[in-house]
PDB file of C-alpha atoms and ligand atoms in Angstrom:
ATOM      1  CA  VAL A   6      -4.703 -55.056  -7.316  1.00  0.00           C
ATOM      2  CA  LEU A   7      -4.328 -55.263 -11.089  1.00  0.00           C
ATOM      3  CA  LEU A   8      -7.859 -54.199 -11.995  1.00  0.00           C
ATOM      4  CA  PRO A   9      -7.283 -50.403 -12.230  1.00  0.00           C
ATOM      5  CA  LEU A  10      -4.169 -50.927 -14.348  1.00  0.00           C
ATOM      6  CA  ARG A  11      -5.967 -53.409 -16.562  1.00  0.00           C
ATOM      7  CA  ALA A  12      -8.953 -51.077 -17.035  1.00  0.00           C
ATOM      8  CA  PHE A  13      -6.696 -48.146 -17.862  1.00  0.00           C
ATOM      9  CA  LEU A  14      -4.643 -50.076 -20.415  1.00  0.00           C
ATOM     10  CA  ALA A  15      -7.807 -51.540 -21.971  1.00  0.00           C
ATOM     11  CA  VAL A  16      -9.173 -48.034 -22.547  1.00  0.00           C
ATOM     12  CA  VAL A  17      -5.802 -46.793 -23.889  1.00  0.00           C
ATOM     13  CA  TYR A  18      -5.538 -49.598 -26.449  1.00  0.00           C
ATOM     14  CA  LEU A  19      -9.200 -49.528 -27.441  1.00  0.00           C
ATOM     15  CA  ASP A  20      -9.027 -45.769 -27.890  1.00  0.00           C
ATOM     16  CA  GLY A  21      -5.804 -46.111 -29.910  1.00  0.00           C
ATOM     17  CA  GLY A  22      -7.310 -48.675 -32.286  1.00  0.00           C
ATOM     18  CA  ILE A  23     -10.704 -47.052 -32.727  1.00  0.00           C
ATOM     19  CA  SER A  24      -9.372 -43.517 -33.151  1.00  0.00           C
ATOM     20  CA  LYS A  25      -7.035 -44.711 -35.909  1.00  0.00           C
ATOM     21  CA  ILE A  26      -9.979 -46.198 -37.799  1.00  0.00           C
ATOM     22  CA  ALA A  27     -12.137 -43.150 -37.131  1.00  0.00           C
ATOM     23  CA  ASP A  28      -9.534 -40.753 -38.506  1.00  0.00           C
ATOM     24  CA  SER A  29      -9.454 -41.103 -42.277  1.00  0.00           C
ATOM     25  CA  ARG A  30      -6.146 -39.196 -42.393  1.00  0.00           C
ATOM     26  CA  PHE A  31      -4.376 -42.122 -40.710  1.00  0.00           C
ATOM     27  CA  LEU A  32      -4.768 -44.421 -43.711  1.00  0.00           C
ATOM     28  CA  ASP A  33      -4.452 -41.703 -46.348  1.00  0.00           C
ATOM     29  CA  PRO A  34      -0.800 -41.781 -47.487  1.00  0.00           C
ATOM     30  CA  SER A  35      -1.074 -38.230 -48.843  1.00  0.00           C
ATOM     31  CA  SER A  36      -2.017 -36.806 -45.454  1.00  0.00           C
ATOM     32  CA  PRO A  37       0.712 -35.383 -43.200  1.00  0.00           C
ATOM     33  CA  ALA A  38      -1.061 -37.078 -40.258  1.00  0.00           C
ATOM     34  CA  SER A  39      -0.969 -40.538 -41.854  1.00  0.00           C
ATOM     35  CA  MET A  40       0.850 -43.700 -40.879  1.00  0.00           C
ATOM     36  CA  HIS A  41       2.854 -43.259 -44.093  1.00  0.00           C
ATOM     37  CA  ALA A  42       3.992 -39.746 -43.124  1.00  0.00           C
ATOM     38  CA  THR A  43       4.936 -40.970 -39.651  1.00  0.00           C
ATOM     39  CA  VAL A  44       7.087 -43.782 -41.020  1.00  0.00           C
ATOM     40  CA  VAL A  45       8.781 -41.452 -43.513  1.00  0.00           C
ATOM     41  CA  ALA A  46       9.423 -38.939 -40.717  1.00  0.00           C
ATOM     42  CA  VAL A  47      10.955 -41.349 -38.212  1.00  0.00           C
ATOM     43  CA  ARG A  48      12.671 -43.856 -40.460  1.00  0.00           C
ATOM     44  CA  HIS A  49      16.020 -42.075 -40.643  1.00  0.00           C
ATOM     45  CA  SER A  50      16.300 -41.709 -36.888  1.00  0.00           C
ATOM     46  CA  SER A  51      14.856 -45.021 -35.686  1.00  0.00           C
ATOM     47  CA  PRO A  52      17.185 -47.815 -34.574  1.00  0.00           C
ATOM     48  CA  ILE A  53      14.982 -50.186 -36.604  1.00  0.00           C
ATOM     49  CA  GLY A  54      14.667 -47.786 -39.551  1.00  0.00           C
ATOM     50  CA  GLY A  55      16.178 -50.399 -41.878  1.00  0.00           C
ATOM     51  CA  LEU A  56      13.212 -52.681 -41.216  1.00  0.00           C
ATOM     52  CA  LEU A  57      10.589 -50.044 -41.979  1.00  0.00           C
ATOM     53  CA  GLY A  58      10.812 -50.151 -45.792  1.00  0.00           C
ATOM     54  CA  PRO A  59       7.931 -52.637 -46.216  1.00  0.00           C
ATOM     55  CA  VAL A  60       5.875 -50.711 -43.645  1.00  0.00           C
ATOM     56  CA  GLN A  61       6.375 -47.503 -45.650  1.00  0.00           C
ATOM     57  CA  ASP A  62       5.562 -49.249 -48.941  1.00  0.00           C
ATOM     58  CA  HIS A  63       2.409 -50.888 -47.539  1.00  0.00           C
ATOM     59  CA  SER A  64       1.424 -48.315 -44.954  1.00  0.00           C
ATOM     60  CA  VAL A  65      -2.323 -48.765 -45.465  1.00  0.00           C
ATOM     61  CA  GLY A  66      -2.192 -52.509 -44.756  1.00  0.00           C
ATOM     62  CA  PHE A  67       0.185 -52.125 -41.825  1.00  0.00           C
ATOM     63  CA  GLY A  68      -1.841 -49.205 -40.459  1.00  0.00           C
ATOM     64  CA  LEU A  69      -5.037 -51.225 -40.620  1.00  0.00           C
ATOM     65  CA  MET A  70      -3.355 -54.208 -38.954  1.00  0.00           C
ATOM     66  CA  MET A  71      -2.021 -51.961 -36.227  1.00  0.00           C
ATOM     67  CA  ALA A  72      -5.426 -50.406 -35.550  1.00  0.00           C
ATOM     68  CA  ILE A  73      -7.123 -53.812 -35.392  1.00  0.00           C
ATOM     69  CA  ALA A  74      -4.339 -55.227 -33.185  1.00  0.00           C
ATOM     70  CA  GLU A  75      -4.667 -52.313 -30.756  1.00  0.00           C
ATOM     71  CA  ALA A  76      -8.440 -52.768 -30.576  1.00  0.00           C
ATOM     72  CA  ALA A  77      -8.006 -56.543 -30.054  1.00  0.00           C
ATOM     73  CA  VAL A  78      -5.524 -55.959 -27.219  1.00  0.00           C
ATOM     74  CA  GLY A  79      -7.962 -53.497 -25.648  1.00  0.00           C
ATOM     75  CA  LEU A  80     -10.844 -55.976 -25.858  1.00  0.00           C
ATOM     76  CA  GLY A  81      -8.700 -58.812 -24.487  1.00  0.00           C
ATOM     77  CA  LEU A  82      -7.707 -56.704 -21.488  1.00  0.00           C
ATOM     78  CA  LEU A  83     -11.233 -55.380 -20.994  1.00  0.00           C
ATOM     79  CA  PHE A  84     -12.847 -58.803 -20.864  1.00  0.00           C
ATOM     80  CA  GLY A  85      -9.864 -60.583 -19.368  1.00  0.00           C
ATOM     81  CA  LEU A  86      -9.903 -63.019 -22.266  1.00  0.00           C
ATOM     82  CA  PHE A  87      -6.583 -64.526 -23.358  1.00  0.00           C
ATOM     83  CA  THR A  88      -5.180 -61.858 -21.076  1.00  0.00           C
ATOM     84  CA  ARG A  89      -1.558 -62.909 -21.242  1.00  0.00           C
ATOM     85  CA  ILE A  90      -1.665 -63.086 -25.045  1.00  0.00           C
ATOM     86  CA  ALA A  91      -3.308 -59.641 -25.130  1.00  0.00           C
ATOM     87  CA  ALA A  92      -0.613 -58.284 -22.790  1.00  0.00           C
ATOM     88  CA  ALA A  93       2.152 -59.770 -24.962  1.00  0.00           C
ATOM     89  CA  GLY A  94       0.561 -58.248 -28.074  1.00  0.00           C
ATOM     90  CA  GLY A  95       0.245 -54.878 -26.358  1.00  0.00           C
ATOM     91  CA  MET A  96       3.900 -55.043 -25.332  1.00  0.00           C
ATOM     92  CA  ALA A  97       4.957 -55.816 -28.906  1.00  0.00           C
ATOM     93  CA  LEU A  98       2.997 -52.787 -30.146  1.00  0.00           C
ATOM     94  CA  ALA A  99       4.427 -50.532 -27.429  1.00  0.00           C
ATOM     95  CA  LEU A 100       7.951 -51.753 -28.161  1.00  0.00           C
ATOM     96  CA  SER A 101       7.598 -51.073 -31.874  1.00  0.00           C
ATOM     97  CA  LEU A 102       6.270 -47.556 -31.178  1.00  0.00           C
ATOM     98  CA  TRP A 103       9.054 -46.892 -28.695  1.00  0.00           C
ATOM     99  CA  LEU A 104      11.692 -47.917 -31.233  1.00  0.00           C
ATOM    100  CA  THR A 105      10.172 -45.679 -33.892  1.00  0.00           C
ATOM    101  CA  VAL A 106       8.063 -42.658 -32.970  1.00  0.00           C
ATOM    102  CA  SER A 107       9.231 -42.029 -29.407  1.00  0.00           C
ATOM    103  CA  TRP A 108      12.826 -43.244 -29.533  1.00  0.00           C
ATOM    104  CA  HIS A 109      14.147 -39.707 -29.104  1.00  0.00           C
ATOM    105  CA  ALA A 110      12.001 -38.767 -26.114  1.00  0.00           C
ATOM    106  CA  ALA A 111      14.116 -36.838 -23.664  1.00  0.00           C
ATOM    107  CA  PRO A 112      14.532 -37.874 -20.960  1.00  0.00           C
ATOM    108  CA  TRP A 113      13.923 -41.362 -22.376  1.00  0.00           C
ATOM    109  CA  PHE A 114      11.527 -42.391 -19.575  1.00  0.00           C
ATOM    110  CA  THR A 115       9.025 -39.693 -20.600  1.00  0.00           C
ATOM    111  CA  SER A 116       8.038 -41.810 -23.614  1.00  0.00           C
ATOM    112  CA  ALA A 117       4.494 -43.079 -23.019  1.00  0.00           C
ATOM    113  CA  ASP A 118       5.327 -46.182 -25.050  1.00  0.00           C
ATOM    114  CA  VAL A 119       8.047 -47.375 -22.698  1.00  0.00           C
ATOM    115  CA  VAL A 120       5.616 -46.872 -19.808  1.00  0.00           C
ATOM    116  CA  TYR A 121       2.918 -48.970 -21.540  1.00  0.00           C
ATOM    117  CA  LEU A 122       5.548 -51.615 -22.285  1.00  0.00           C
ATOM    118  CA  LEU A 123       6.450 -51.948 -18.617  1.00  0.00           C
ATOM    119  CA  ALA A 124       2.891 -51.443 -17.323  1.00  0.00           C
ATOM    120  CA  LEU A 125       1.759 -54.551 -19.212  1.00  0.00           C
ATOM    121  CA  THR A 126       4.341 -56.823 -17.602  1.00  0.00           C
ATOM    122  CA  PRO A 127       2.234 -57.634 -14.467  1.00  0.00           C
ATOM    123  CA  LEU A 128      -0.628 -58.746 -16.727  1.00  0.00           C
ATOM    124  CA  LEU A 129       1.765 -60.858 -18.791  1.00  0.00           C
ATOM    125  CA  ILE A 130       3.179 -62.504 -15.675  1.00  0.00           C
ATOM    126  CA  ALA A 131       0.052 -62.875 -13.542  1.00  0.00           C
ATOM    127  CA  GLY A 132      -2.884 -62.689 -15.956  1.00  0.00           C
ATOM    128  CA  THR A 133      -6.011 -61.211 -14.410  1.00  0.00           C
ATOM    129  CA  GLY A 134      -5.869 -63.142 -11.143  1.00  0.00           C
ATOM    130  CA  GLY A 135      -9.358 -64.375 -12.016  1.00  0.00           C
ATOM    131  CA  VAL A 136     -11.036 -61.075 -11.118  1.00  0.00           C
ATOM    132  CA  LEU A 137     -13.844 -59.896 -13.397  1.00  0.00           C
ATOM    133  CA  SER A 138     -12.432 -61.798 -16.312  1.00  0.00           C
ATOM    134  CA  ALA A 139     -13.496 -64.350 -18.874  1.00  0.00           C
ATOM    135  CA  ASP A 140     -10.293 -66.284 -18.142  1.00  0.00           C
ATOM    136  CA  GLY A 141     -11.300 -66.516 -14.459  1.00  0.00           C
ATOM    137  CA  TRP A 142     -14.865 -67.500 -15.297  1.00  0.00           C
ATOM    138  CA  LEU A 143     -13.653 -70.213 -17.648  1.00  0.00           C
ATOM    139  CA  ALA A 144     -11.337 -71.574 -14.958  1.00  0.00           C
ATOM    140  CA  THR A 145     -14.259 -71.748 -12.484  1.00  0.00           C
ATOM    141  CA  VAL A 146     -16.490 -73.524 -14.985  1.00  0.00           C
ATOM    142  CA  ARG A 147     -13.709 -75.980 -15.741  1.00  0.00           C
ATOM    143  CA  GLU A 148     -13.301 -76.806 -12.056  1.00  0.00           C
ATOM    144  CA  ARG A 149     -17.029 -77.289 -11.489  1.00  0.00           C
ATOM    145  CA  HIS A 150     -17.707 -79.269 -14.641  1.00  0.00           C
ATOM    146  CA  PRO A 151     -14.489 -80.991 -15.570  1.00  0.00           C
ATOM    147  CA  SER A 152     -16.328 -83.249 -17.974  1.00  0.00           C
ATOM    148  CA  GLY A 153     -18.587 -80.538 -19.440  1.00  0.00           C
ATOM    149  CA  THR A 154     -18.225 -78.706 -22.688  1.00  0.00           C
ATOM    150  CA  ASP A 155     -14.670 -78.631 -23.941  1.00  0.00           C
ATOM    151  CA  ASP A 156     -12.840 -75.620 -22.494  1.00  0.00           C
ATOM    152  CA  ARG A 157     -11.335 -74.823 -25.865  1.00  0.00           C
ATOM    153  CA  THR A 158     -14.817 -74.580 -27.375  1.00  0.00           C
ATOM    154  CA  ARG A 159     -15.865 -72.069 -24.730  1.00  0.00           C
ATOM    155  CA  ARG A 160     -12.767 -69.994 -25.373  1.00  0.00           C
ATOM    156  CA  VAL A 161     -13.313 -70.017 -29.123  1.00  0.00           C
ATOM    157  CA  LEU A 162     -16.938 -68.963 -28.626  1.00  0.00           C
ATOM    158  CA  LEU A 163     -15.909 -66.152 -26.290  1.00  0.00           C
ATOM    159  CA  ALA A 164     -13.132 -65.038 -28.619  1.00  0.00           C
ATOM    160  CA  GLY A 165     -15.624 -65.071 -31.506  1.00  0.00           C
ATOM    161  CA  GLY A 166     -17.996 -62.902 -29.463  1.00  0.00           C
ATOM    162  CA  ALA A 167     -15.174 -60.467 -28.655  1.00  0.00           C
ATOM    163  CA  ALA A 168     -14.179 -60.386 -32.341  1.00  0.00           C
ATOM    164  CA  VAL A 169     -17.761 -59.570 -33.356  1.00  0.00           C
ATOM    165  CA  LEU A 170     -17.873 -56.816 -30.745  1.00  0.00           C
ATOM    166  CA  GLY A 171     -14.536 -55.489 -32.021  1.00  0.00           C
ATOM    167  CA  ALA A 172     -15.788 -55.558 -35.599  1.00  0.00           C
ATOM    168  CA  LEU A 173     -18.916 -53.646 -34.532  1.00  0.00           C
ATOM    169  CA  LEU A 174     -16.805 -51.052 -32.706  1.00  0.00           C
ATOM    170  CA  ILE A 175     -14.458 -50.624 -35.651  1.00  0.00           C
ATOM    171  CA  GLY A 176     -17.340 -50.580 -38.124  1.00  0.00           C
ATOM    172  CA  GLY A 177     -19.111 -47.983 -35.975  1.00  0.00           C
ATOM    173  CA  ALA A 178     -15.949 -45.894 -35.771  1.00  0.00           C
ATOM    174  CA  SER A 179     -15.517 -46.003 -39.536  1.00  0.00           C
ATOM    175  CA  LEU A 180     -19.034 -44.551 -39.935  1.00  0.00           C
ATOM    176  CA  PHE A 181     -17.893 -41.463 -38.053  1.00  0.00           C
ATOM    177  CA  ARG A 182     -14.559 -41.074 -39.795  1.00  0.00           C
ATOM    178  CA  ARG A 183     -13.165 -37.606 -39.759  1.00  0.00           C
ATOM    179  CA  PRO A 184     -13.055 -36.434 -43.355  1.00  0.00           C
ATOM    180  CA  THR A 185      -9.613 -36.030 -44.840  1.00  0.00           C
ATOM    181  CA  SER A 186      -8.706 -32.389 -44.535  1.00  0.00           C
ATOM    182  CA  SER A 187      -7.869 -30.853 -47.857  1.00  0.00           C
ATOM    183  CA  SER A 188      -4.167 -30.978 -48.128  1.00  0.00           C
ATOM    184  CA  ALA A 189      -1.878 -28.320 -49.372  1.00  0.00           C
ATOM    185  CA  ALA A 190      -2.067 -29.785 -52.849  1.00  0.00           C
ATOM    186  CA  GLY A 191      -3.447 -27.283 -55.261  1.00  0.00           C
ATOM    187  CA  ARG A 192      -2.947 -24.443 -52.867  1.00  0.00           C
ATOM    188  CA  GLY A 193       0.692 -23.884 -53.540  1.00  0.00           C
ATOM    189  CA  GLY A 194       1.778 -25.584 -50.363  1.00  0.00           C
ATOM    190  CA  VAL A 195       2.921 -29.015 -51.446  1.00  0.00           C
ATOM    191  CA  PRO A 196       6.097 -29.829 -49.588  1.00  0.00           C
ATOM    192  CA  GLN A 197       8.928 -29.870 -52.085  1.00  0.00           C
ATOM    193  CA  THR A 198      12.264 -30.958 -50.791  1.00  0.00           C
ATOM    194  CA  SER A 199      14.903 -28.631 -52.060  1.00  0.00           C
ATOM    195  CA  ALA A 200      18.589 -29.227 -52.098  1.00  0.00           C
ATOM    196  CA  PRO A 201      20.478 -28.193 -48.993  1.00  0.00           C
ATOM    197  CA  GLY A 202      21.769 -24.675 -49.198  1.00  0.00           C
ATOM    198  CA  GLU A 203      24.588 -24.949 -51.664  1.00  0.00           C
ATOM    199  CA  ASN A 204      26.196 -21.614 -50.851  1.00  0.00           C
ATOM    200  CA  GLY A 205      27.103 -21.714 -47.205  1.00  0.00           C
ATOM    201  CA  GLN A 206      24.215 -20.048 -45.388  1.00  0.00           C
ATOM    202  CA  ASN A 207      21.727 -20.324 -48.233  1.00  0.00           C
ATOM    203  CA  LEU A 208      18.527 -22.100 -47.325  1.00  0.00           C
ATOM    204  CA  THR A 209      16.929 -22.052 -50.759  1.00  0.00           C
ATOM    205  CA  GLU A 210      16.129 -19.845 -53.727  1.00  0.00           C
ATOM    206  CA  THR A 211      13.191 -17.458 -53.480  1.00  0.00           C
ATOM    207  CA  ALA A 212      11.777 -18.809 -56.749  1.00  0.00           C
ATOM    208  CA  LYS A 213      11.428 -22.268 -55.185  1.00  0.00           C
ATOM    209  CA  VAL A 214       9.089 -21.062 -52.443  1.00  0.00           C
ATOM    210  CA  PRO A 215       5.516 -20.737 -53.702  1.00  0.00           C
ATOM    211  CA  VAL A 216       3.437 -17.791 -52.514  1.00  0.00           C
ATOM    212  CA  GLY A 217       1.148 -19.171 -49.795  1.00  0.00           C
ATOM    213  CA  GLY A 218       3.291 -22.273 -49.460  1.00  0.00           C
ATOM    214  CA  ALA A 219       6.515 -23.694 -48.114  1.00  0.00           C
ATOM    215  CA  VAL A 220       9.476 -25.819 -49.123  1.00  0.00           C
ATOM    216  CA  GLU A 221      11.375 -28.248 -46.975  1.00  0.00           C
ATOM    217  CA  VAL A 222      15.114 -27.637 -46.818  1.00  0.00           C
ATOM    218  CA  THR A 223      18.121 -28.715 -44.811  1.00  0.00           C
ATOM    219  CA  ASP A 224      19.446 -26.053 -42.493  1.00  0.00           C
ATOM    220  CA  PRO A 225      23.135 -25.774 -43.483  1.00  0.00           C
ATOM    221  CA  VAL A 226      24.119 -24.723 -39.972  1.00  0.00           C
ATOM    222  CA  THR A 227      22.383 -27.345 -37.845  1.00  0.00           C
ATOM    223  CA  GLY A 228      21.862 -30.037 -40.455  1.00  0.00           C
ATOM    224  CA  ASN A 229      18.226 -30.226 -39.322  1.00  0.00           C
ATOM    225  CA  GLN A 230      15.219 -30.262 -41.577  1.00  0.00           C
ATOM    226  CA  ALA A 231      13.580 -26.841 -41.840  1.00  0.00           C
ATOM    227  CA  TRP A 232      10.725 -25.122 -43.645  1.00  0.00           C
ATOM    228  CA  VAL A 233      11.022 -21.895 -45.636  1.00  0.00           C
ATOM    229  CA  LEU A 234       7.666 -20.176 -46.063  1.00  0.00           C
ATOM    230  CA  GLN A 235       6.314 -17.347 -48.206  1.00  0.00           C
ATOM    231  CA  LEU A 236       2.909 -16.763 -46.644  1.00  0.00           C
ATOM    232  CA  THR A 237       2.485 -13.431 -48.441  1.00  0.00           C
ATOM    233  CA  ALA A 238       4.269 -12.422 -51.609  1.00  0.00           C
ATOM    234  CA  GLY A 239       7.834 -11.337 -50.896  1.00  0.00           C
ATOM    235  CA  HIS A 240       7.746 -12.102 -47.151  1.00  0.00           C
ATOM    236  CA  PHE A 241       9.942 -15.093 -46.286  1.00  0.00           C
ATOM    237  CA  THR A 242      10.185 -16.867 -42.937  1.00  0.00           C
ATOM    238  CA  ALA A 243      11.832 -20.119 -41.830  1.00  0.00           C
ATOM    239  CA  LEU A 244      11.161 -22.613 -39.059  1.00  0.00           C
ATOM    240  CA  ASP A 245      13.108 -25.560 -37.720  1.00  0.00           C
ATOM    241  CA  ALA A 246      11.063 -28.689 -38.513  1.00  0.00           C
ATOM    242  CA  ALA A 247      11.932 -30.475 -35.240  1.00  0.00           C
ATOM    243  CA  CYS A 248       8.807 -30.873 -33.116  1.00  0.00           C
ATOM    244  CA  PRO A 249       9.522 -29.504 -29.617  1.00  0.00           C
ATOM    245  CA  HIS A 250       7.783 -32.554 -28.109  1.00  0.00           C
ATOM    246  CA  GLN A 251      10.083 -35.400 -29.089  1.00  0.00           C
ATOM    247  CA  GLY A 252      11.842 -34.149 -32.179  1.00  0.00           C
ATOM    248  CA  CYS A 253       9.870 -35.693 -35.064  1.00  0.00           C
ATOM    249  CA  PRO A 254       9.955 -33.513 -38.195  1.00  0.00           C
ATOM    250  CA  VAL A 255       6.682 -31.605 -38.591  1.00  0.00           C
ATOM    251  CA  SER A 256       4.855 -31.471 -41.929  1.00  0.00           C
ATOM    252  CA  PHE A 257       3.499 -28.320 -43.542  1.00  0.00           C
ATOM    253  CA  VAL A 258      -0.216 -28.600 -44.328  1.00  0.00           C
ATOM    254  CA  SER A 259      -1.320 -25.178 -45.565  1.00  0.00           C
ATOM    255  CA  PRO A 260      -1.171 -21.505 -44.516  1.00  0.00           C
ATOM    256  CA  GLN A 261      -4.502 -21.979 -42.738  1.00  0.00           C
ATOM    257  CA  ASP A 262      -3.787 -25.318 -41.084  1.00  0.00           C
ATOM    258  CA  GLY A 263      -0.104 -24.685 -40.379  1.00  0.00           C
ATOM    259  CA  PHE A 264       2.019 -27.648 -39.367  1.00  0.00           C
ATOM    260  CA  THR A 265       1.199 -31.041 -37.952  1.00  0.00           C
ATOM    261  CA  CYS A 266       3.478 -33.533 -36.253  1.00  0.00           C
ATOM    262  CA  PRO A 267       2.909 -37.071 -37.536  1.00  0.00           C
ATOM    263  CA  CYS A 268       4.223 -38.701 -34.361  1.00  0.00           C
ATOM    264  CA  HIS A 269       1.745 -37.625 -31.686  1.00  0.00           C
ATOM    265  CA  GLY A 270      -0.462 -35.085 -33.435  1.00  0.00           C
ATOM    266  CA  SER A 271       0.842 -31.744 -32.176  1.00  0.00           C
ATOM    267  CA  GLN A 272      -0.323 -28.858 -34.306  1.00  0.00           C
ATOM    268  CA  PHE A 273       1.235 -25.475 -34.965  1.00  0.00           C
ATOM    269  CA  ASP A 274       0.043 -22.460 -36.923  1.00  0.00           C
ATOM    270  CA  ALA A 275       1.948 -21.273 -39.964  1.00  0.00           C
ATOM    271  CA  SER A 276       4.038 -18.998 -37.730  1.00  0.00           C
ATOM    272  CA  GLY A 277       5.108 -21.988 -35.638  1.00  0.00           C
ATOM    273  CA  HIS A 278       2.969 -21.222 -32.576  1.00  0.00           C
ATOM    274  CA  VAL A 279       1.772 -24.360 -30.846  1.00  0.00           C
ATOM    275  CA  LEU A 280      -2.002 -24.852 -31.171  1.00  0.00           C
ATOM    276  CA  ARG A 281      -2.366 -28.365 -29.790  1.00  0.00           C
ATOM    277  CA  GLY A 282      -0.112 -30.601 -27.704  1.00  0.00           C
ATOM    278  CA  PRO A 283       1.473 -32.723 -26.533  1.00  0.00           C
ATOM    279  CA  ALA A 284       4.094 -30.176 -27.645  1.00  0.00           C
ATOM    280  CA  THR A 285       4.142 -27.249 -25.246  1.00  0.00           C
ATOM    281  CA  ARG A 286       6.580 -24.993 -27.065  1.00  0.00           C
ATOM    282  CA  ASP A 287       6.545 -23.245 -30.440  1.00  0.00           C
ATOM    283  CA  LEU A 288       8.654 -24.337 -33.394  1.00  0.00           C
ATOM    284  CA  SER A 289      12.057 -22.633 -33.417  1.00  0.00           C
ATOM    285  CA  THR A 290      12.337 -19.699 -35.771  1.00  0.00           C
ATOM    286  CA  ILE A 291      15.309 -19.449 -38.117  1.00  0.00           C
ATOM    287  CA  PRO A 292      16.191 -15.801 -38.898  1.00  0.00           C
ATOM    288  CA  VAL A 293      16.404 -15.215 -42.652  1.00  0.00           C
ATOM    289  CA  THR A 294      17.194 -12.457 -45.105  1.00  0.00           C
ATOM    290  CA  VAL A 295      16.606 -12.330 -48.834  1.00  0.00           C
ATOM    291  CA  SER A 296      19.604 -11.556 -50.960  1.00  0.00           C
ATOM    292  CA  GLY A 297      20.092 -11.879 -54.713  1.00  0.00           C
ATOM    293  CA  GLY A 298      17.293 -14.342 -55.246  1.00  0.00           C
ATOM    294  CA  ASP A 299      18.300 -16.499 -52.266  1.00  0.00           C
ATOM    295  CA  VAL A 300      16.767 -16.996 -48.840  1.00  0.00           C
ATOM    296  CA  ARG A 301      19.739 -16.966 -46.479  1.00  0.00           C
ATOM    297  CA  ARG A 302      20.216 -17.485 -42.794  1.00  0.00           C
ATOM    298  CA  SER A 303      20.865 -14.069 -41.243  1.00  0.00           C
TER     299      SER A 303
HETATM  300  S1  FES B   1       7.149 -35.564 -31.499  1.00  0.00           S
HETATM  301 FE1  FES B   1       5.388 -35.893 -30.274  1.00  0.00          FE
HETATM  302  S2  FES B   1       3.964 -34.494 -31.083  1.00  0.00           S
HETATM  303 FE2  FES B   1       5.708 -34.155 -32.248  1.00  0.00          FE
END
């Protein structure tokens, strides 16, 4: 009964861990798709935001730990080894992701993380039931040879084998790491947070928006984060930074690469059109006019 669920969750967690290692942007704090960018983006809106300071300061170490933990949970579920411990670890990871990156999912039950959290409970309560699992095999051996090799020794050997396999998978993934895409640095697109519009409807000053780049501002009307862009000289546009998927603030990458959402990887072109989900809608446009050296909401 539990086998399909166990197989699915094993693949989900293995894929999560390995893809984090294989994507060099994840551990590159300067990348808008990194663990660091995700923590910065969600910290102010997470109910555990106050606890995320050390994670932000040591995002590479925490990111690596998270990737390895996800891969270990996946291997534990796949082989049915220390299944309950693997399920508990997977639930802790899902809970932490729910409280951070998908806390604002609407409706709340559409968050994948809360589904993983609950989907692991049968494996925490019942284990594998002995089906196609190292835990079940160990129990059989123990019954047949109660005085044989110490059960703990067998478990340690199996866990060591799984760890070696995990290390090989992670090492293999790191060989195929996606190169870090060149960021906006040097191309006039480095996000620069400007002060909120000081004069009522002002978003920012034209001089603060580089040609071919963007600045992050606070929309004085909604209080949301927004981006003011000058893709070609003298032509200003503005977009609400809230990702239409679950509301994380998107990051500007470059005029060519547009925007990326650090929470679940949605991508948008520089005009805000969605290129890749899970978001299914475009970024909201903010109408602007240019007046006396200011970019103003119109
Ligand atoms: S909030 Fe999920 S992709 Fe942006």
